[in-house]
Amino acid sequence: MLTQNWPLLAKLLAIVAHQRLQQVHRAAFCLDGKEENLVIAIFGNDDDYSANAALQNEIDVYRDQLLGTGNDELGFAVSPDGSTWVLLIRPRLERNRTLAAKVFQLEMLKSFLDDIVCSQRPAFAFSDAQEGSRPVKEYHPAK
């Protein structure tokens, strides 16, 4: 797949997902499945994306986590009405020296994408303090 303008492709996919896939809340699929051109699209039909700061933060954290786990972000766009978002990524498979390492990276990515699509992965940055968290000494008091 030879595309130089990934943000434009993301914008077009956001429009198509909004118009044709409105019944789908979130999904991920391959645009090109060849190893050297592997491109994955993730989209969400979240009705209030543009107006919902918490939802925008959730997606931004997912984007950061994807970048931090060996993926390149090719493009991100929102539909004109602000309700559908699309993210295009490419895993950096060339950093792996063995086939097993490539398969492992893809399986981890697949699991991560499943969590995003099913909204099961908590979206928080590792530096953020979680609400209701307790210090370690509450679990293991000093003797």
Short mmCIF file of C-alpha atoms in Angstrom, two decimals:
data_model
loop_
_atom_site.label_atom_id
_atom_site.label_comp_id
_atom_site.label_asym_id
_atom_site.label_seq_id
_atom_site.Cartn_x
_atom_site.Cartn_y
_atom_site.Cartn_z
CA MET A 1 0.00 0.00 0.00
CA LEU A 2 1.69 3.16 -1.20
CA THR A 3 0.21 6.15 0.59
CA GLN A 4 2.06 9.32 1.45
CA ASN A 5 -0.81 11.26 2.97
CA TRP A 6 -1.83 9.12 5.94
CA PRO A 7 -3.75 11.92 7.76
CA LEU A 8 -5.93 12.39 4.67
CA LEU A 9 -6.60 8.65 4.48
CA ALA A 10 -7.51 8.69 8.18
CA LYS A 11 -9.93 11.59 7.55
CA LEU A 12 -11.57 9.73 4.65
CA LEU A 13 -11.88 6.57 6.74
CA ALA A 14 -13.45 8.60 9.56
CA ILE A 15 -16.09 9.89 7.14
CA VAL A 16 -16.77 6.41 5.76
CA ALA A 17 -16.93 4.86 9.26
CA HIS A 18 -19.35 7.57 10.37
CA GLN A 19 -21.60 7.20 7.33
CA ARG A 20 -21.48 3.44 6.74
CA LEU A 21 -20.46 1.84 10.04
CA GLN A 22 -22.45 3.86 12.57
CA GLN A 23 -23.82 0.70 14.19
CA VAL A 24 -20.27 -0.38 15.11
CA HIS A 25 -18.98 1.25 18.30
CA ARG A 26 -15.28 0.44 17.83
CA ALA A 27 -13.29 -1.82 15.52
CA ALA A 28 -9.80 -2.54 14.22
CA PHE A 29 -8.81 -4.03 10.88
CA CYS A 30 -5.83 -4.38 8.54
CA LEU A 31 -5.64 -2.11 5.53
CA ASP A 32 -2.70 -4.05 4.15
CA GLY A 33 -1.72 -7.35 5.73
CA LYS A 34 1.67 -7.90 4.11
CA GLU A 35 4.47 -7.86 6.66
CA GLU A 36 6.43 -5.09 4.95
CA ASN A 37 3.32 -2.91 4.55
CA LEU A 38 1.25 -3.85 7.59
CA VAL A 39 -1.12 -0.97 8.34
CA ILE A 40 -3.86 -1.21 10.95
CA ALA A 41 -6.87 1.09 11.22
CA ILE A 42 -8.70 1.54 14.52
CA PHE A 43 -11.90 3.54 14.65
CA GLY A 44 -14.55 4.50 17.12
CA ASN A 45 -18.05 5.90 16.75
CA ASP A 46 -18.20 7.81 20.01
CA ASP A 47 -21.07 10.28 19.60
CA ASP A 48 -19.55 12.99 21.73
CA TYR A 49 -15.83 12.60 20.97
CA SER A 50 -15.19 16.29 20.14
CA ALA A 51 -17.08 17.54 23.18
CA ASN A 52 -15.92 14.93 25.71
CA ALA A 53 -12.51 15.75 27.22
CA ALA A 54 -12.39 12.47 29.16
CA LEU A 55 -12.96 10.45 25.98
CA GLN A 56 -10.33 12.48 24.13
CA ASN A 57 -7.90 11.80 26.97
CA GLU A 58 -8.72 8.07 26.82
CA ILE A 59 -7.91 7.92 23.10
CA ASP A 60 -4.77 10.05 23.56
CA VAL A 61 -3.51 7.64 26.24
CA TYR A 62 -4.18 4.69 23.90
CA ARG A 63 -2.20 6.50 21.20
CA ASP A 64 0.71 7.06 23.58
CA GLN A 65 0.62 3.43 24.72
CA LEU A 66 0.64 2.19 21.12
CA LEU A 67 3.66 4.40 20.36
CA GLY A 68 5.42 3.12 23.46
CA THR A 69 4.98 -0.51 22.44
CA GLY A 70 6.76 -0.43 19.08
CA ASN A 71 4.20 1.06 16.71
CA ASP A 72 4.31 4.12 14.47
CA GLU A 73 1.28 6.39 14.27
CA LEU A 74 0.68 7.16 10.61
CA GLY A 75 -2.42 9.31 10.94
CA PHE A 76 -5.24 10.35 13.21
CA ALA A 77 -8.44 12.12 12.22
CA VAL A 78 -11.95 12.91 13.37
CA SER A 79 -15.05 13.03 11.18
CA PRO A 80 -16.38 16.52 10.33
CA ASP A 81 -19.18 16.24 12.91
CA GLY A 82 -16.68 15.16 15.58
CA SER A 83 -18.31 11.85 16.48
CA THR A 84 -16.00 9.33 14.77
CA TRP A 85 -12.22 9.01 15.16
CA VAL A 86 -9.72 6.93 13.19
CA LEU A 87 -6.14 5.99 14.07
CA LEU A 88 -3.73 4.44 11.56
CA ILE A 89 -0.71 2.58 12.93
CA ARG A 90 2.15 0.47 11.61
CA PRO A 91 3.98 -1.98 13.89
CA ARG A 92 7.77 -1.74 13.71
CA LEU A 93 8.40 -5.41 13.00
CA GLU A 94 11.87 -4.85 11.58
CA ARG A 95 13.22 -4.30 15.11
CA ASN A 96 12.66 -8.01 15.83
CA ARG A 97 15.42 -10.40 14.80
CA THR A 98 13.46 -13.65 14.89
CA LEU A 99 10.14 -14.81 13.55
CA ALA A 100 9.06 -15.71 17.08
CA ALA A 101 9.68 -12.13 18.23
CA LYS A 102 7.59 -10.75 15.35
CA VAL A 103 4.76 -13.14 16.12
CA PHE A 104 4.94 -12.21 19.80
CA GLN A 105 4.80 -8.47 19.00
CA LEU A 106 1.79 -8.99 16.72
CA GLU A 107 -0.02 -11.13 19.30
CA MET A 108 0.55 -8.48 21.98
CA LEU A 109 -0.69 -5.80 19.58
CA LYS A 110 -3.76 -7.89 18.76
CA SER A 111 -4.53 -8.27 22.45
CA PHE A 112 -4.06 -4.54 23.01
CA LEU A 113 -6.39 -3.71 20.10
CA ASP A 114 -9.01 -6.16 21.40
CA ASP A 115 -8.92 -4.37 24.74
CA ILE A 116 -9.34 -0.96 23.08
CA VAL A 117 -12.19 -2.14 20.86
CA CYS A 118 -13.97 -3.83 23.76
CA SER A 119 -13.18 -0.90 26.09
CA GLN A 120 -11.65 -3.31 28.61
CA ARG A 121 -8.20 -1.74 28.92
CA PRO A 122 -8.00 0.99 31.53
CA ALA A 123 -6.69 4.07 29.76
CA PHE A 124 -4.29 5.75 32.14
CA ALA A 125 -0.75 6.90 31.89
CA PHE A 126 1.69 5.08 34.10
CA SER A 127 2.64 8.33 35.81
CA ASP A 128 -0.96 9.09 36.79
CA ALA A 129 -2.00 8.24 40.31
CA GLN A 130 -5.00 5.94 40.29
CA GLU A 131 -8.01 6.86 42.36
CA GLY A 132 -8.48 4.68 45.38
CA SER A 133 -4.93 3.39 45.28
CA ARG A 134 -3.27 2.50 48.54
CA PRO A 135 0.41 2.66 49.46
CA VAL A 136 2.36 -0.59 49.61
CA LYS A 137 2.83 -0.30 53.38
CA GLU A 138 -0.91 -0.86 53.86
CA TYR A 139 -0.49 -4.30 52.30
CA HIS A 140 2.81 -5.07 53.98
CA PRO A 141 3.07 -3.17 57.25
CA ALA A 142 6.55 -2.70 58.68
CA LYS A 143 7.34 -5.01 61.60
#
